[in-house]
Amino acid sequence: LWRLGYCARLLKTNHFRTAASNTSFPAVWMLLAQHSGRIPGLFVVVKKNTFFTMPETVEDKTNPELYLPHPGVRGMTLLDREAFKRTVVVPALKVKKEIVHNVLKSLKQSVLQRPGLKRVVEDPEDEDSRFVILDPHKVPEFSLGESEQQVLKQLSVHPEVSKYHLELTYENFKSEEILRAVLPEGQEVTSGFSRVGHIAHLNLRDHQLPYRHLIGQVIMDKNPGITCVVNKTNIIDSTYRNFEMEVLAGENNLVTKVKENNISYELDFSKVYWNPRLSTEHGRIVALLRAGDVLFDVFAGVGPFAIPAAKRKCRVFANDLNPESYSWLLHNCKLNKVDTRVKAFNMDGRAFLRGPVREELSKELPLLKEEQKTAFHIVMNLPALAVEFLDVFRHLLVGEPCSPAALPTVHCYGFSKHSNPGRDIQERAEAALGTSLAGRCSTFQVRNVAPNKEMLCLSFQIPADVLYKRPCP
């Protein structure tokens, strides 16, 4: 049944373009018999990414040469664009130039649709005629079906299909086609990258490293606006959450400007943490805030939570241990004209919670009245370690608990490789807080970081018996 389905797809692709009267049952049966033993290994899995990607394409073996560079480029490590040239034979129709538009419109299913290649070219032997290039996948035998021939007859066009020699150059190939032709057969091709302003950020595998400079140059050539390509050379394990990187192609300028959720940020990508895959999560948390709310951002980075919150007229206390992040946070607050609403700190996360956060909560919470709507949110976006900081909330405040509705809400991020990541991060948080969060928290899956590794956000109101230490009688 599986093979039969494959053959049916072949029939649909290659033979259903003709009129139904041309497709007889014996012919179909013969085609099924012809293809039933063929292993359909020519389908490439399409990888879906949330960010800027080089999408994989399904390789069509009907005429494999059309979309493949010259085979001599296999193993190339230094980019030689001239080596990608090749000439392929494609079907073409010779038509009078005044009816070219009508022919294109009538044969739009059979005309070549590949971006970057002209569908209409001049006839060097007849200035009154043009060649209309047809798709060799739709016209594999250099002959049109009866339905197309009837259309051409109505336009007074001779239906004979010519063989046209089409020259393909480096500019005509897509980036994944170039890289698939260069890298050893069977090895994975780089399928995506993160874009941070003018910088393309790669995470290359070991087998791709010998070709890294060529890969960088191809990505820069094929993506307008990219002027610098870098590869991460170690994991994010430093105190300041930045990582070493190697410039593969383009200018060595890592100070860039990005726009996220209609807000601009400037940063040095080599010295601070920025992940464009988190833009949706930044927007989700900020959407929970209302004017007049208070946000404490414990690991603020360059401000992707703090600045949009200030734009919503919230009061913001933003902190980051990295001096570079702190400097760019101040810069971005001024850039977005919210510096009067954001108090920035350059402290350790625990010191920030035990200092400015405790001071502000001690001052504000006792003054809140039942009818007041001010909410307090604490964002802890350091997924590798944030859960370990939750013990700071144990008896952070002294006195009688405030109204339950006014208790601060924590949004704590974490990684999990557990089979049940939501339960895993909740249990770790409960261990740090010393209390159960059953029925008092929610988990949100932010993204899949790696196979079997999830990033989650655990949101909960700090229980009063955890947050408050009651004074002795």
PDB file of C-alpha atoms in Angstrom, residues 251-380:
ATOM      1  CA  GLU A 251      32.929  42.279   8.501  1.00  0.00           C
ATOM      2  CA  ASN A 252      34.125  41.769  12.065  1.00  0.00           C
ATOM      3  CA  ASN A 253      31.451  44.063  13.483  1.00  0.00           C
ATOM      4  CA  LEU A 254      29.350  42.478  16.223  1.00  0.00           C
ATOM      5  CA  VAL A 255      27.615  45.628  17.472  1.00  0.00           C
ATOM      6  CA  THR A 256      24.180  45.401  15.940  1.00  0.00           C
ATOM      7  CA  LYS A 257      20.646  46.770  16.082  1.00  0.00           C
ATOM      8  CA  VAL A 258      17.582  44.538  16.276  1.00  0.00           C
ATOM      9  CA  LYS A 259      13.860  45.128  16.400  1.00  0.00           C
ATOM     10  CA  GLU A 260      11.542  42.952  18.465  1.00  0.00           C
ATOM     11  CA  ASN A 261       7.819  43.519  18.961  1.00  0.00           C
ATOM     12  CA  ASN A 262       8.202  47.016  17.475  1.00  0.00           C
ATOM     13  CA  ILE A 263      10.941  48.011  19.943  1.00  0.00           C
ATOM     14  CA  SER A 264      14.556  48.649  18.921  1.00  0.00           C
ATOM     15  CA  TYR A 265      17.566  47.364  20.824  1.00  0.00           C
ATOM     16  CA  GLU A 266      21.263  47.908  20.292  1.00  0.00           C
ATOM     17  CA  LEU A 267      23.845  45.447  21.636  1.00  0.00           C
ATOM     18  CA  ASP A 268      27.254  43.864  21.205  1.00  0.00           C
ATOM     19  CA  PHE A 269      26.367  40.292  20.268  1.00  0.00           C
ATOM     20  CA  SER A 270      29.770  39.001  21.389  1.00  0.00           C
ATOM     21  CA  LYS A 271      29.390  40.327  24.955  1.00  0.00           C
ATOM     22  CA  VAL A 272      25.722  40.023  25.903  1.00  0.00           C
ATOM     23  CA  TYR A 273      22.979  37.411  25.615  1.00  0.00           C
ATOM     24  CA  TRP A 274      20.346  37.822  22.927  1.00  0.00           C
ATOM     25  CA  ASN A 275      18.096  35.099  21.555  1.00  0.00           C
ATOM     26  CA  PRO A 276      15.635  36.072  18.789  1.00  0.00           C
ATOM     27  CA  ARG A 277      13.706  32.836  19.403  1.00  0.00           C
ATOM     28  CA  LEU A 278      12.323  34.316  22.620  1.00  0.00           C
ATOM     29  CA  SER A 279      10.459  37.251  21.075  1.00  0.00           C
ATOM     30  CA  THR A 280       7.065  35.518  21.395  1.00  0.00           C
ATOM     31  CA  GLU A 281       7.721  34.712  25.052  1.00  0.00           C
ATOM     32  CA  HIS A 282       8.766  38.293  25.780  1.00  0.00           C
ATOM     33  CA  GLY A 283       5.504  39.475  24.253  1.00  0.00           C
ATOM     34  CA  ARG A 284       3.439  36.894  26.186  1.00  0.00           C
ATOM     35  CA  ILE A 285       4.703  38.014  29.600  1.00  0.00           C
ATOM     36  CA  VAL A 286       4.493  41.736  28.816  1.00  0.00           C
ATOM     37  CA  ALA A 287       0.870  41.249  27.696  1.00  0.00           C
ATOM     38  CA  LEU A 288       0.034  40.177  31.274  1.00  0.00           C
ATOM     39  CA  LEU A 289       1.035  43.597  32.626  1.00  0.00           C
ATOM     40  CA  ARG A 290      -1.170  46.645  33.017  1.00  0.00           C
ATOM     41  CA  ALA A 291      -0.348  50.303  33.473  1.00  0.00           C
ATOM     42  CA  GLY A 292       0.741  50.932  37.050  1.00  0.00           C
ATOM     43  CA  ASP A 293       1.990  47.381  37.672  1.00  0.00           C
ATOM     44  CA  VAL A 294       5.492  46.788  39.029  1.00  0.00           C
ATOM     45  CA  LEU A 295       7.981  44.481  37.273  1.00  0.00           C
ATOM     46  CA  PHE A 296      11.156  43.148  38.873  1.00  0.00           C
ATOM     47  CA  ASP A 297      13.410  41.702  36.157  1.00  0.00           C
ATOM     48  CA  VAL A 298      16.101  39.712  37.964  1.00  0.00           C
ATOM     49  CA  PHE A 299      18.176  38.711  34.905  1.00  0.00           C
ATOM     50  CA  ALA A 300      17.250  41.559  32.577  1.00  0.00           C
ATOM     51  CA  GLY A 301      19.907  41.334  29.855  1.00  0.00           C
ATOM     52  CA  VAL A 302      19.610  44.303  27.504  1.00  0.00           C
ATOM     53  CA  GLY A 303      15.939  44.841  28.370  1.00  0.00           C
ATOM     54  CA  PRO A 304      13.563  42.635  26.274  1.00  0.00           C
ATOM     55  CA  PHE A 305      11.137  42.335  29.228  1.00  0.00           C
ATOM     56  CA  ALA A 306      11.929  45.602  31.016  1.00  0.00           C
ATOM     57  CA  ILE A 307      11.651  48.086  28.147  1.00  0.00           C
ATOM     58  CA  PRO A 308       8.302  46.918  26.672  1.00  0.00           C
ATOM     59  CA  ALA A 309       6.915  46.787  30.244  1.00  0.00           C
ATOM     60  CA  ALA A 310       7.986  50.392  30.751  1.00  0.00           C
ATOM     61  CA  LYS A 311       6.329  51.241  27.443  1.00  0.00           C
ATOM     62  CA  ARG A 312       3.095  49.944  28.988  1.00  0.00           C
ATOM     63  CA  LYS A 313       3.594  52.501  31.798  1.00  0.00           C
ATOM     64  CA  CYS A 314       4.713  49.962  34.387  1.00  0.00           C
ATOM     65  CA  ARG A 315       7.343  50.747  37.009  1.00  0.00           C
ATOM     66  CA  VAL A 316      10.356  48.553  36.311  1.00  0.00           C
ATOM     67  CA  PHE A 317      13.309  47.435  38.408  1.00  0.00           C
ATOM     68  CA  ALA A 318      15.784  45.701  36.067  1.00  0.00           C
ATOM     69  CA  ASN A 319      19.002  43.960  37.063  1.00  0.00           C
ATOM     70  CA  ASP A 320      21.849  42.090  35.361  1.00  0.00           C
ATOM     71  CA  LEU A 321      25.172  40.879  36.710  1.00  0.00           C
ATOM     72  CA  ASN A 322      26.985  41.340  33.365  1.00  0.00           C
ATOM     73  CA  PRO A 323      28.437  44.899  33.250  1.00  0.00           C
ATOM     74  CA  GLU A 324      28.081  44.914  29.448  1.00  0.00           C
ATOM     75  CA  SER A 325      24.396  43.939  29.659  1.00  0.00           C
ATOM     76  CA  TYR A 326      23.842  46.618  32.296  1.00  0.00           C
ATOM     77  CA  SER A 327      25.497  49.225  30.077  1.00  0.00           C
ATOM     78  CA  TRP A 328      23.411  48.260  27.027  1.00  0.00           C
ATOM     79  CA  LEU A 329      20.269  48.146  29.218  1.00  0.00           C
ATOM     80  CA  LEU A 330      20.819  51.785  30.183  1.00  0.00           C
ATOM     81  CA  HIS A 331      21.526  52.660  26.550  1.00  0.00           C
ATOM     82  CA  ASN A 332      18.352  50.940  25.297  1.00  0.00           C
ATOM     83  CA  CYS A 333      16.201  52.592  27.958  1.00  0.00           C
ATOM     84  CA  LYS A 334      17.348  55.983  26.666  1.00  0.00           C
ATOM     85  CA  LEU A 335      17.011  54.837  23.059  1.00  0.00           C
ATOM     86  CA  ASN A 336      13.346  53.959  23.683  1.00  0.00           C
ATOM     87  CA  LYS A 337      12.730  56.969  25.978  1.00  0.00           C
ATOM     88  CA  VAL A 338      11.726  54.941  29.052  1.00  0.00           C
ATOM     89  CA  ASP A 339      14.754  55.700  31.229  1.00  0.00           C
ATOM     90  CA  THR A 340      12.568  57.580  33.730  1.00  0.00           C
ATOM     91  CA  ARG A 341      10.430  54.461  34.360  1.00  0.00           C
ATOM     92  CA  VAL A 342      13.265  51.925  34.660  1.00  0.00           C
ATOM     93  CA  LYS A 343      15.621  51.664  37.633  1.00  0.00           C
ATOM     94  CA  ALA A 344      18.625  49.602  36.510  1.00  0.00           C
ATOM     95  CA  PHE A 345      20.991  47.618  38.751  1.00  0.00           C
ATOM     96  CA  ASN A 346      24.265  45.756  38.169  1.00  0.00           C
ATOM     97  CA  MET A 347      24.071  43.132  40.932  1.00  0.00           C
ATOM     98  CA  ASP A 348      24.030  39.419  41.608  1.00  0.00           C
ATOM     99  CA  GLY A 349      20.483  38.056  41.366  1.00  0.00           C
ATOM    100  CA  ARG A 350      20.287  37.063  45.024  1.00  0.00           C
ATOM    101  CA  ALA A 351      21.570  40.448  46.151  1.00  0.00           C
ATOM    102  CA  PHE A 352      18.986  42.138  43.914  1.00  0.00           C
ATOM    103  CA  LEU A 353      16.138  40.095  45.404  1.00  0.00           C
ATOM    104  CA  ARG A 354      17.305  40.624  48.999  1.00  0.00           C
ATOM    105  CA  GLY A 355      18.030  44.308  48.406  1.00  0.00           C
ATOM    106  CA  PRO A 356      15.933  46.463  46.029  1.00  0.00           C
ATOM    107  CA  VAL A 357      13.142  43.901  45.599  1.00  0.00           C
ATOM    108  CA  ARG A 358      12.655  43.303  49.345  1.00  0.00           C
ATOM    109  CA  GLU A 359      12.861  47.030  50.032  1.00  0.00           C
ATOM    110  CA  GLU A 360      10.236  47.902  47.417  1.00  0.00           C
ATOM    111  CA  LEU A 361       7.838  45.091  48.431  1.00  0.00           C
ATOM    112  CA  SER A 362       8.188  45.966  52.128  1.00  0.00           C
ATOM    113  CA  LYS A 363       7.282  49.556  51.324  1.00  0.00           C
ATOM    114  CA  GLU A 364       4.491  48.978  48.786  1.00  0.00           C
ATOM    115  CA  LEU A 365       2.566  45.894  49.926  1.00  0.00           C
ATOM    116  CA  PRO A 366       1.395  47.232  53.342  1.00  0.00           C
ATOM    117  CA  LEU A 367       0.008  50.348  51.631  1.00  0.00           C
ATOM    118  CA  LEU A 368      -2.148  48.468  49.147  1.00  0.00           C
ATOM    119  CA  LYS A 369      -5.861  48.613  49.731  1.00  0.00           C
ATOM    120  CA  GLU A 370      -8.334  45.952  48.650  1.00  0.00           C
ATOM    121  CA  GLU A 371      -9.664  48.050  45.774  1.00  0.00           C
ATOM    122  CA  GLN A 372      -6.226  48.852  44.351  1.00  0.00           C
ATOM    123  CA  LYS A 373      -5.305  46.911  41.205  1.00  0.00           C
ATOM    124  CA  THR A 374      -1.501  47.155  41.268  1.00  0.00           C
ATOM    125  CA  ALA A 375       0.133  43.796  40.548  1.00  0.00           C
ATOM    126  CA  PHE A 376       3.740  42.797  41.227  1.00  0.00           C
ATOM    127  CA  HIS A 377       5.558  40.510  38.778  1.00  0.00           C
ATOM    128  CA  ILE A 378       9.017  38.994  39.177  1.00  0.00           C
ATOM    129  CA  VAL A 379      10.638  37.623  36.002  1.00  0.00           C
ATOM    130  CA  MET A 380      13.539  35.204  36.415  1.00  0.00           C
TER     131      MET A 380
END
